[in-house]
GROMACS .gro file of C-alpha atoms in nm:
model
  420
    1MET     CA    1   0.596  -0.408  -6.756
    2ALA     CA    2   0.724  -0.660  -6.502
    3LEU     CA    3   0.633  -0.409  -6.170
    4LYS     CA    4   0.288  -0.343  -6.339
    5HIS     CA    5   0.173  -0.708  -6.334
    6THR     CA    6   0.319  -0.771  -5.986
    7SER     CA    7   0.217  -0.471  -5.835
    8ILE     CA    8  -0.193  -0.603  -5.906
    9PRO     CA    9  -0.185  -0.898  -5.689
   10HIS     CA   10   0.020  -0.723  -5.406
   11PHE     CA   11  -0.246  -0.460  -5.419
   12ARG     CA   12  -0.514  -0.723  -5.387
   13ASN     CA   13  -0.376  -0.901  -5.084
   14HIS     CA   14  -0.315  -0.539  -4.978
   15HIS     CA   15  -0.704  -0.513  -4.994
   16ILE     CA   16  -0.751  -0.852  -4.887
   17ARG     CA   17  -0.561  -0.766  -4.577
   18HIS     CA   18  -0.713  -0.465  -4.474
   19SER     CA   19  -1.090  -0.630  -4.524
   20PHE     CA   20  -1.022  -0.865  -4.341
   21SER     CA   21  -0.888  -0.674  -4.057
   22SER     CA   22  -1.190  -0.446  -4.108
   23ASP     CA   23  -1.499  -0.750  -4.132
   24LEU     CA   24  -1.259  -0.874  -3.777
   25THR     CA   25  -1.332  -0.570  -3.625
   26ALA     CA   26  -1.658  -0.496  -3.693
   27GLY     CA   27  -1.748  -0.856  -3.595
   28ILE     CA   28  -1.627  -0.833  -3.270
   29ILE     CA   29  -1.741  -0.514  -3.161
   30VAL     CA   30  -2.109  -0.644  -3.342
   31ALA     CA   31  -2.075  -0.967  -3.122
   32ILE     CA   32  -2.017  -0.765  -2.770
   33LEU     CA   33  -2.362  -0.596  -2.823
   34PHE     CA   34  -2.519  -0.891  -3.039
   35ILE     CA   35  -2.492  -1.157  -2.693
   36PRO     CA   36  -2.622  -0.958  -2.452
   37GLN     CA   37  -2.882  -0.825  -2.676
   38SER     CA   38  -3.013  -1.199  -2.769
   39MET     CA   39  -2.998  -1.284  -2.470
   40ALA     CA   40  -3.252  -0.990  -2.319
   41TYR     CA   41  -3.495  -1.012  -2.598
   42ALA     CA   42  -3.518  -1.420  -2.562
   43ASN     CA   43  -3.647  -1.323  -2.253
   44LEU     CA   44  -3.888  -1.073  -2.356
   45ALA     CA   45  -4.033  -1.280  -2.594
   46GLY     CA   46  -4.076  -1.554  -2.234
   47VAL     CA   47  -3.823  -1.827  -2.300
   48ASN     CA   48  -3.551  -1.869  -2.187
   49PRO     CA   49  -3.247  -1.612  -2.259
   50VAL     CA   50  -2.996  -1.924  -2.421
   51TYR     CA   51  -3.305  -1.918  -2.723
   52GLY     CA   52  -3.177  -1.580  -2.856
   53LEU     CA   53  -2.799  -1.721  -2.877
   54TYR     CA   54  -2.962  -2.031  -3.084
   55ALA     CA   55  -3.144  -1.766  -3.348
   56ALA     CA   56  -2.845  -1.526  -3.365
   57ILE     CA   57  -2.627  -1.824  -3.476
   58THR     CA   58  -2.888  -1.942  -3.688
   59SER     CA   59  -2.964  -1.614  -3.796
   60LEU     CA   60  -2.685  -1.486  -3.883
   61LEU     CA   61  -2.534  -1.773  -4.120
   62ILE     CA   62  -2.871  -1.820  -4.323
   63TYR     CA   63  -2.933  -1.426  -4.386
   64THR     CA   64  -2.479  -1.425  -4.494
   65LEU     CA   65  -2.570  -1.703  -4.715
   66LEU     CA   66  -2.911  -1.587  -4.878
   67GLY     CA   67  -2.905  -1.226  -4.826
   68SER     CA   68  -2.830  -0.900  -5.076
   69SER     CA   69  -2.690  -0.654  -4.776
   70LYS     CA   70  -2.350  -0.681  -4.644
   71PHE     CA   71  -2.430  -0.514  -4.391
   72LEU     CA   72  -2.753  -0.596  -4.195
   73SER     CA   73  -2.726  -0.827  -3.881
   74VAL     CA   74  -3.035  -1.047  -3.828
   75GLY     CA   75  -3.106  -1.200  -3.505
   76PRO     CA   76  -3.368  -1.119  -3.236
   77THR     CA   77  -3.518  -0.773  -3.193
   78SER     CA   78  -3.690  -0.584  -2.944
   79ILE     CA   79  -4.006  -0.517  -3.137
   80ILE     CA   80  -4.046  -0.811  -3.292
   81SER     CA   81  -3.959  -1.021  -2.925
   82LEU     CA   82  -4.245  -0.806  -2.797
   83ILE     CA   83  -4.525  -0.904  -3.041
   84ALA     CA   84  -4.414  -1.197  -3.066
   85PHE     CA   85  -4.462  -1.268  -2.652
   86ALA     CA   86  -4.828  -1.079  -2.694
   87GLY     CA   87  -4.874  -1.301  -2.949
   88VAL     CA   88  -4.802  -1.661  -2.786
   89PHE     CA   89  -4.929  -1.544  -2.428
   90SER     CA   90  -5.316  -1.494  -2.614
   91ILE     CA   91  -5.306  -1.883  -2.588
   92ALA     CA   92  -5.063  -2.034  -2.370
   93LYS     CA   93  -4.916  -1.971  -2.018
   94PRO     CA   94  -4.601  -1.822  -1.989
   95GLN     CA   95  -4.293  -2.085  -1.914
   96SER     CA   96  -4.556  -2.365  -2.027
   97LEU     CA   97  -4.425  -2.590  -2.263
   98HIS     CA   98  -4.752  -2.537  -2.430
   99PHE     CA   99  -4.580  -2.151  -2.497
  100PHE     CA  100  -4.290  -2.304  -2.581
  101GLU     CA  101  -4.451  -2.549  -2.879
  102ALA     CA  102  -4.654  -2.177  -3.007
  103MET     CA  103  -4.369  -1.953  -2.981
  104VAL     CA  104  -4.131  -2.222  -3.198
  105GLN     CA  105  -4.492  -2.232  -3.424
  106LEU     CA  106  -4.481  -1.836  -3.435
  107THR     CA  107  -4.157  -1.848  -3.578
  108PHE     CA  108  -4.217  -2.100  -3.843
  109LEU     CA  109  -4.480  -1.972  -3.967
  110VAL     CA  110  -4.298  -1.567  -4.007
  111GLY     CA  111  -4.088  -1.788  -4.223
  112ILE     CA  112  -4.340  -1.967  -4.444
  113ILE     CA  113  -4.494  -1.634  -4.472
  114GLN     CA  114  -4.194  -1.411  -4.556
  115ILE     CA  115  -4.069  -1.684  -4.795
  116LEU     CA  116  -4.430  -1.703  -4.993
  117LEU     CA  117  -4.410  -1.304  -4.990
  118GLY     CA  118  -4.069  -1.353  -5.159
  119ILE     CA  119  -4.182  -1.592  -5.444
  120PHE     CA  120  -4.424  -1.370  -5.529
  121HIS     CA  121  -4.276  -1.077  -5.508
  122VAL     CA  122  -4.447  -0.892  -5.263
  123GLY     CA  123  -4.173  -0.730  -5.142
  124LYS     CA  124  -4.155  -0.402  -5.345
  125LEU     CA  125  -4.541  -0.335  -5.250
  126VAL     CA  126  -4.515  -0.334  -4.878
  127ASN     CA  127  -4.270  -0.009  -4.960
  128TYR     CA  128  -4.640   0.148  -4.972
  129ILE     CA  129  -4.706   0.091  -4.640
  130PRO     CA  130  -4.679   0.481  -4.465
  131LYS     CA  131  -4.370   0.514  -4.297
  132HIS     CA  132  -4.606   0.701  -3.998
  133VAL     CA  133  -4.797   0.448  -3.963
  134ILE     CA  134  -4.496   0.265  -3.887
  135SER     CA  135  -4.297   0.522  -3.662
  136GLY     CA  136  -4.582   0.521  -3.462
  137PHE     CA  137  -4.680   0.190  -3.432
  138ILE     CA  138  -4.278   0.155  -3.301
  139SER     CA  139  -4.294   0.397  -3.059
  140ALA     CA  140  -4.565   0.288  -2.939
  141ALA     CA  141  -4.409  -0.082  -2.890
  142ALA     CA  142  -4.122   0.116  -2.758
  143VAL     CA  143  -4.311   0.254  -2.469
  144ILE     CA  144  -4.476  -0.084  -2.430
  145ILE     CA  145  -4.160  -0.246  -2.403
  146ILE     CA  146  -4.022  -0.012  -2.192
  147LEU     CA  147  -4.304  -0.032  -1.926
  148HIS     CA  148  -4.333  -0.436  -1.887
  149GLN     CA  149  -3.927  -0.375  -1.820
  150ILE     CA  150  -4.014  -0.172  -1.487
  151ASP     CA  151  -4.167  -0.500  -1.240
  152VAL     CA  152  -3.829  -0.687  -1.346
  153LEU     CA  153  -3.593  -0.378  -1.269
  154LEU     CA  154  -3.826  -0.327  -0.892
  155GLY     CA  155  -3.816  -0.693  -0.844
  156ILE     CA  156  -4.197  -0.726  -0.812
  157GLU     CA  157  -4.396  -1.050  -0.915
  158ARG     CA  158  -4.381  -1.066  -1.265
  159ILE     CA  159  -4.709  -0.910  -1.442
  160THR     CA  160  -4.804  -1.109  -1.746
  161GLN     CA  161  -5.088  -0.799  -1.819
  162THR     CA  162  -5.029  -0.740  -2.261
  163ASN     CA  163  -5.281  -0.437  -2.194
  164VAL     CA  164  -5.105  -0.131  -2.098
  165LEU     CA  165  -5.364   0.009  -1.860
  166ASN     CA  166  -5.432  -0.300  -1.669
  167TYR     CA  167  -5.009  -0.316  -1.642
  168MET     CA  168  -5.013   0.037  -1.533
  169PHE     CA  169  -5.326  -0.114  -1.230
  170LYS     CA  170  -5.124  -0.410  -1.167
  171LEU     CA  171  -4.777  -0.250  -1.133
  172PHE     CA  172  -4.941   0.027  -0.914
  173THR     CA  173  -5.107  -0.288  -0.666
  174ASN     CA  174  -4.778  -0.441  -0.671
  175LEU     CA  175  -4.524  -0.135  -0.548
  176PRO     CA  176  -4.527  -0.217  -0.180
  177SER     CA  177  -4.353  -0.504  -0.256
  178ILE     CA  178  -4.028  -0.363  -0.432
  179HIS     CA  179  -3.698  -0.539  -0.347
  180PRO     CA  180  -3.459  -0.269  -0.307
  181VAL     CA  181  -3.110  -0.424  -0.392
  182THR     CA  182  -3.297  -0.546  -0.715
  183THR     CA  183  -3.406  -0.184  -0.809
  184LEU     CA  184  -3.072  -0.028  -0.722
  185ILE     CA  185  -2.923  -0.346  -0.940
  186GLY     CA  186  -3.156  -0.217  -1.222
  187ILE     CA  187  -3.148   0.136  -1.191
  188GLY     CA  188  -2.704   0.094  -1.125
  189SER     CA  189  -2.706  -0.096  -1.486
  190ILE     CA  190  -2.918   0.166  -1.629
  191ILE     CA  191  -2.652   0.443  -1.539
  192ILE     CA  192  -2.380   0.264  -1.649
  193LEU     CA  193  -2.509   0.202  -2.000
  194ILE     CA  194  -2.627   0.583  -2.028
  195THR     CA  195  -2.260   0.697  -1.905
  196LEU     CA  196  -2.080   0.460  -2.137
  197LYS     CA  197  -2.341   0.507  -2.443
  198LYS     CA  198  -2.255   0.867  -2.413
  199THR     CA  199  -1.863   0.847  -2.320
  200THR     CA  200  -1.785   0.618  -2.586
  201SER     CA  201  -1.897   0.555  -3.001
  202ILE     CA  202  -1.888   0.209  -2.957
  203SER     CA  203  -2.050   0.157  -2.602
  204PRO     CA  204  -1.906  -0.197  -2.434
  205GLY     CA  205  -2.158  -0.160  -2.141
  206PRO     CA  206  -2.404  -0.438  -2.244
  207LEU     CA  207  -2.124  -0.668  -2.231
  208LEU     CA  208  -1.988  -0.582  -1.934
  209LEU     CA  209  -2.252  -0.582  -1.755
  210VAL     CA  210  -2.323  -0.922  -1.829
  211PHE     CA  211  -1.985  -1.054  -1.749
  212LEU     CA  212  -1.932  -0.862  -1.426
  213PHE     CA  213  -2.297  -0.873  -1.290
  214PRO     CA  214  -2.275  -1.171  -1.201
  215ILE     CA  215  -1.943  -1.214  -1.053
  216ILE     CA  216  -2.057  -0.927  -0.802
  217ASN     CA  217  -2.402  -1.101  -0.750
  218LYS     CA  218  -2.209  -1.416  -0.640
  219MET     CA  219  -1.996  -1.219  -0.432
  220PHE     CA  220  -2.202  -0.982  -0.256
  221LEU     CA  221  -2.541  -1.002  -0.322
  222LEU     CA  222  -2.658  -1.410  -0.306
  223PRO     CA  223  -2.827  -1.357   0.066
  224TYR     CA  224  -3.044  -1.055  -0.085
  225HIS     CA  225  -3.203  -1.334  -0.362
  226THR     CA  226  -3.205  -1.118  -0.643
  227ALA     CA  227  -3.414  -1.253  -0.964
  228ILE     CA  228  -3.146  -1.420  -1.191
  229VAL     CA  229  -3.098  -1.589  -1.531
  230GLY     CA  230  -3.047  -1.918  -1.373
  231TYR     CA  231  -2.869  -2.246  -1.618
  232ILE     CA  232  -2.803  -2.212  -1.913
  233PRO     CA  233  -2.674  -2.523  -2.097
  234ASN     CA  234  -2.372  -2.540  -2.302
  235GLY     CA  235  -2.321  -2.613  -2.627
  236LEU     CA  236  -2.460  -2.630  -2.967
  237PRO     CA  237  -2.894  -2.609  -3.029
  238GLU     CA  238  -3.043  -2.934  -3.085
  239PHE     CA  239  -3.226  -2.932  -3.404
  240ILE     CA  240  -3.624  -2.942  -3.382
  241LEU     CA  241  -3.909  -3.002  -3.608
  242PRO     CA  242  -4.192  -2.739  -3.557
  243LYS     CA  243  -4.506  -2.901  -3.328
  244ILE     CA  244  -4.801  -2.784  -3.597
  245ASN     CA  245  -5.150  -2.730  -3.406
  246LEU     CA  246  -5.440  -2.598  -3.608
  247GLU     CA  247  -5.555  -2.449  -3.377
  248ASP     CA  248  -5.272  -2.267  -3.250
  249MET     CA  249  -5.190  -2.201  -3.587
  250LYS     CA  250  -5.552  -1.976  -3.663
  251ALA     CA  251  -5.483  -1.833  -3.376
  252LEU     CA  252  -5.128  -1.730  -3.474
  253ILE     CA  253  -5.147  -1.632  -3.816
  254PRO     CA  254  -5.268  -1.256  -3.736
  255THR     CA  255  -4.937  -1.232  -3.523
  256ALA     CA  256  -4.723  -1.452  -3.799
  257CYS     CA  257  -4.811  -1.218  -4.045
  258ILE     CA  258  -4.753  -0.871  -3.845
  259ILE     CA  259  -4.430  -0.991  -3.762
  260ALA     CA  260  -4.360  -1.095  -4.126
  261PHE     CA  261  -4.416  -0.692  -4.260
  262ILE     CA  262  -4.264  -0.510  -3.942
  263SER     CA  263  -3.933  -0.703  -3.959
  264PHE     CA  264  -3.908  -0.724  -4.340
  265LEU     CA  265  -4.002  -0.287  -4.286
  266GLU     CA  266  -3.696  -0.276  -3.978
  267SER     CA  267  -3.489  -0.462  -4.163
  268TYR     CA  268  -3.526  -0.310  -4.519
  269ALA     CA  269  -3.535   0.036  -4.422
  270ILE     CA  270  -3.183   0.030  -4.270
  271ALA     CA  271  -2.999  -0.243  -4.526
  272HIS     CA  272  -3.151   0.005  -4.806
  273SER     CA  273  -3.059   0.341  -4.606
  274ILE     CA  274  -2.671   0.176  -4.625
  275ALA     CA  275  -2.705   0.086  -4.933
  276GLU     CA  276  -2.766   0.417  -5.072
  277LYS     CA  277  -2.443   0.556  -4.953
  278GLU     CA  278  -2.235   0.310  -5.103
  279ASN     CA  279  -2.387   0.274  -5.449
  280GLN     CA  280  -2.506  -0.048  -5.405
  281LEU     CA  281  -2.840  -0.239  -5.451
  282VAL     CA  282  -3.043  -0.467  -5.182
  283HIS     CA  283  -3.327  -0.653  -5.366
  284PRO     CA  284  -3.647  -0.620  -5.149
  285ASN     CA  285  -3.787  -0.995  -5.290
  286ARG     CA  286  -3.457  -1.177  -5.180
  287GLU     CA  287  -3.420  -0.991  -4.836
  288MET     CA  288  -3.775  -1.089  -4.795
  289THR     CA  289  -3.713  -1.458  -4.877
  290ALA     CA  290  -3.359  -1.461  -4.659
  291LEU     CA  291  -3.569  -1.344  -4.376
  292GLY     CA  292  -3.782  -1.613  -4.412
  293SER     CA  293  -3.535  -1.856  -4.411
  294ALA     CA  294  -3.350  -1.687  -4.132
  295ASN     CA  295  -3.685  -1.741  -3.905
  296ILE     CA  296  -3.691  -2.093  -4.041
  297SER     CA  297  -3.384  -2.193  -3.991
  298SER     CA  298  -3.442  -2.010  -3.544
  299ALA     CA  299  -3.808  -2.253  -3.543
  300PHE     CA  300  -3.539  -2.542  -3.635
  301VAL     CA  301  -3.344  -2.459  -3.284
  302GLY     CA  302  -3.663  -2.417  -3.108
  303SER     CA  303  -3.598  -2.046  -3.102
  304ILE     CA  304  -3.800  -1.710  -3.148
  305PRO     CA  305  -3.880  -1.494  -3.451
  306VAL     CA  306  -3.564  -1.294  -3.610
  307ALA     CA  307  -3.495  -0.936  -3.808
  308GLY     CA  308  -3.272  -0.697  -3.920
  309ALA     CA  309  -3.184  -0.510  -3.634
  310LEU     CA  310  -3.115  -0.116  -3.690
  311SER     CA  311  -2.857  -0.035  -3.403
  312ARG     CA  312  -2.657  -0.392  -3.451
  313THR     CA  313  -2.666  -0.317  -3.841
  314ALA     CA  314  -2.549   0.083  -3.792
  315VAL     CA  315  -2.272  -0.071  -3.549
  316ASN     CA  316  -2.144  -0.287  -3.800
  317TYR     CA  317  -2.127  -0.036  -4.085
  318GLN     CA  318  -1.964   0.268  -3.882
  319SER     CA  319  -1.741  -0.012  -3.707
  320GLY     CA  320  -1.628  -0.076  -4.078
  321ALA     CA  321  -1.736  -0.409  -4.190
  322GLN     CA  322  -1.625  -0.477  -4.562
  323THR     CA  323  -1.765  -0.827  -4.666
  324LYS     CA  324  -2.022  -1.055  -4.470
  325LEU     CA  325  -1.713  -1.206  -4.350
  326ALA     CA  326  -1.823  -0.978  -4.014
  327ASN     CA  327  -2.175  -1.162  -4.009
  328ILE     CA  328  -1.990  -1.483  -3.958
  329ILE     CA  329  -1.671  -1.374  -3.713
  330SER     CA  330  -2.003  -1.237  -3.522
  331MET     CA  331  -2.177  -1.594  -3.517
  332PHE     CA  332  -1.875  -1.712  -3.439
  333MET     CA  333  -1.759  -1.551  -3.103
  334ILE     CA  334  -2.153  -1.581  -3.032
  335LEU     CA  335  -2.101  -1.966  -3.093
  336THR     CA  336  -1.800  -1.979  -2.896
  337THR     CA  337  -1.992  -1.807  -2.603
  338LEU     CA  338  -2.274  -2.045  -2.665
  339LEU     CA  339  -1.955  -2.335  -2.599
  340PHE     CA  340  -1.773  -2.216  -2.323
  341PHE     CA  341  -1.865  -1.946  -2.149
  342THR     CA  342  -2.238  -1.934  -2.077
  343SER     CA  343  -2.228  -2.080  -1.693
  344ILE     CA  344  -2.120  -1.711  -1.631
  345PHE     CA  345  -2.459  -1.623  -1.703
  346TYR     CA  346  -2.587  -1.801  -1.423
  347TYR     CA  347  -2.605  -1.531  -1.145
  348LEU     CA  348  -2.608  -1.296  -1.415
  349PRO     CA  349  -2.957  -1.030  -1.256
  350LEU     CA  350  -3.273  -1.031  -1.419
  351ALA     CA  351  -3.252  -0.674  -1.388
  352THR     CA  352  -2.941  -0.611  -1.576
  353LEU     CA  353  -3.125  -0.731  -1.853
  354ALA     CA  354  -3.405  -0.498  -1.823
  355ALA     CA  355  -3.196  -0.288  -1.792
  356VAL     CA  356  -3.005  -0.327  -2.163
  357ILE     CA  357  -3.372  -0.356  -2.294
  358ILE     CA  358  -3.468  -0.023  -2.157
  359VAL     CA  359  -3.112   0.168  -2.305
  360SER     CA  360  -3.154   0.005  -2.640
  361VAL     CA  361  -3.478   0.084  -2.697
  362TYR     CA  362  -3.529   0.412  -2.562
  363PRO     CA  363  -3.381   0.577  -2.885
  364LEU     CA  364  -3.677   0.443  -3.093
  365ILE     CA  365  -3.980   0.621  -2.949
  366ASN     CA  366  -3.984   0.936  -3.150
  367LEU     CA  367  -4.181   1.154  -3.072
  368LYS     CA  368  -4.022   1.448  -3.253
  369ARG     CA  369  -4.163   1.302  -3.577
  370MET     CA  370  -4.492   1.305  -3.460
  371ILE     CA  371  -4.469   1.680  -3.274
  372LEU     CA  372  -4.322   1.732  -3.660
  373LEU     CA  373  -4.591   1.586  -3.868
  374LEU     CA  374  -4.937   1.706  -3.684
  375LYS     CA  375  -4.782   2.078  -3.780
  376ASN     CA  376  -4.680   2.032  -4.168
  377LYS     CA  377  -4.917   1.741  -4.228
  378PRO     CA  378  -5.202   1.737  -4.061
  379LEU     CA  379  -5.384   1.446  -4.184
  380ASP     CA  380  -5.031   1.253  -4.185
  381GLY     CA  381  -4.990   1.332  -3.772
  382PHE     CA  382  -5.304   1.254  -3.698
  383SER     CA  383  -5.277   0.866  -3.852
  384LEU     CA  384  -4.939   0.828  -3.648
  385LEU     CA  385  -5.111   0.963  -3.328
  386ILE     CA  386  -5.369   0.760  -3.355
  387THR     CA  387  -5.180   0.427  -3.444
  388PHE     CA  388  -4.976   0.528  -3.169
  389ILE     CA  389  -5.221   0.576  -2.948
  390CYS     CA  390  -5.405   0.248  -2.990
  391THR     CA  391  -5.135   0.057  -3.025
  392LEU     CA  392  -5.087   0.179  -2.682
  393PHE     CA  393  -5.413   0.061  -2.554
  394VAL     CA  394  -5.624  -0.121  -2.752
  395GLY     CA  395  -5.323  -0.396  -2.868
  396MET     CA  396  -5.073  -0.429  -3.117
  397ILE     CA  397  -5.207  -0.600  -3.403
  398GLN     CA  398  -5.505  -0.411  -3.322
  399GLY     CA  399  -5.358  -0.074  -3.337
  400PHE     CA  400  -5.117  -0.119  -3.651
  401ILE     CA  401  -5.419  -0.238  -3.844
  402ILE     CA  402  -5.632   0.058  -3.680
  403GLY     CA  403  -5.343   0.303  -3.826
  404LEU     CA  404  -5.283   0.137  -4.167
  405THR     CA  405  -5.649   0.145  -4.280
  406LEU     CA  406  -5.710   0.521  -4.105
  407ALA     CA  407  -5.369   0.606  -4.348
  408THR     CA  408  -5.547   0.464  -4.624
  409ILE     CA  409  -5.869   0.600  -4.594
  410SER     CA  410  -5.663   0.937  -4.498
  411SER     CA  411  -5.484   0.874  -4.897
  412LEU     CA  412  -5.749   0.836  -5.067
  413PHE     CA  413  -5.920   1.145  -4.960
  414GLN     CA  414  -5.623   1.358  -5.086
  415LEU     CA  415  -5.623   1.182  -5.391
  416ASN     CA  416  -5.978   1.239  -5.441
  417ARG     CA  417  -5.933   1.589  -5.349
  418VAL     CA  418  -5.688   1.632  -5.555
  419LYS     CA  419  -5.862   1.550  -5.858
  420ASN     CA  420  -6.141   1.715  -5.783
   0.00000   0.00000   0.00000
């Protein structure tokens, strides 16, 4: 009996040690991906890369305390950063104080909307948005993100056009001013990232590039004047109160609503998928409230909207995370980077960040689903196609609304046909 009694704490200690070891490994691996992605997605949103690190710290902490998923990695994401940039760009000039204040206000609005939706139990209703509309929207957004990195990759003048056709016209006009060294850095970064991604199960490529290329740039490439990240302040973020501008708020509410829904869908889809494998529950309304709180915390450090990241969450799970401690470990690694290592990124080429974005976003383009639906479910496939085209060429918010409207009409038509 005594042996059985003492074996219980021994088993518990062994389990705790195993759990901590797994969480430590997962937390470090996710941080390796998180640090360069956060910086790249902040740059995509039109703000200093340091704000991506600020958002990563606060959102990870708040979501870990309030969320119901053990594995969801919350922070800056590509799709949300692009929507945020498009929304704020419509009312403010990039890199201006007005742009920064509007971005913070947008982040705050997203958080308030998500908390209200969670309080009023709207979380479950979001699941009724057709998956093919989301698929078409995300695929188009991924194409837009990649296109908007080409000017950075080629070292030409930054193009602020959000309309794809206008952007492409401006891009071709500026092609004669390509910067050869920047282009080589960008293409070389993409080749390294893809090669490492194919040869290793958990690619260290992004982190390797953001630490390696600043050294190469400083030692060999300074005479070529490649565009760099520049100064990133060390230390913790300052607490700020979002500046509320009523005119800006009216203009930003449609964008905030789209981000609130898309970020929840992006987050809940991956969290729910993993929870099913683990026979665990993820509560949609609790998730909505937790994401809203994470966004408000991001606004209070002057940063960008956040969501659960598909890639980082999958890596967290596949790396063996057992508890939410893995997220806390990732947070402390990002915090350590902010406190001691931001000076390393001064000479980081912007073309390298563009390469990180392109390689991270490319898998989100799901043309196979479009072709499959057009063959087997023509109405759903047509809705997906229209959502894709309209998001790409009309506008992100307009494309989503058009796709959702078309899908609703299609569903009503099919329901009426079944009744008759």
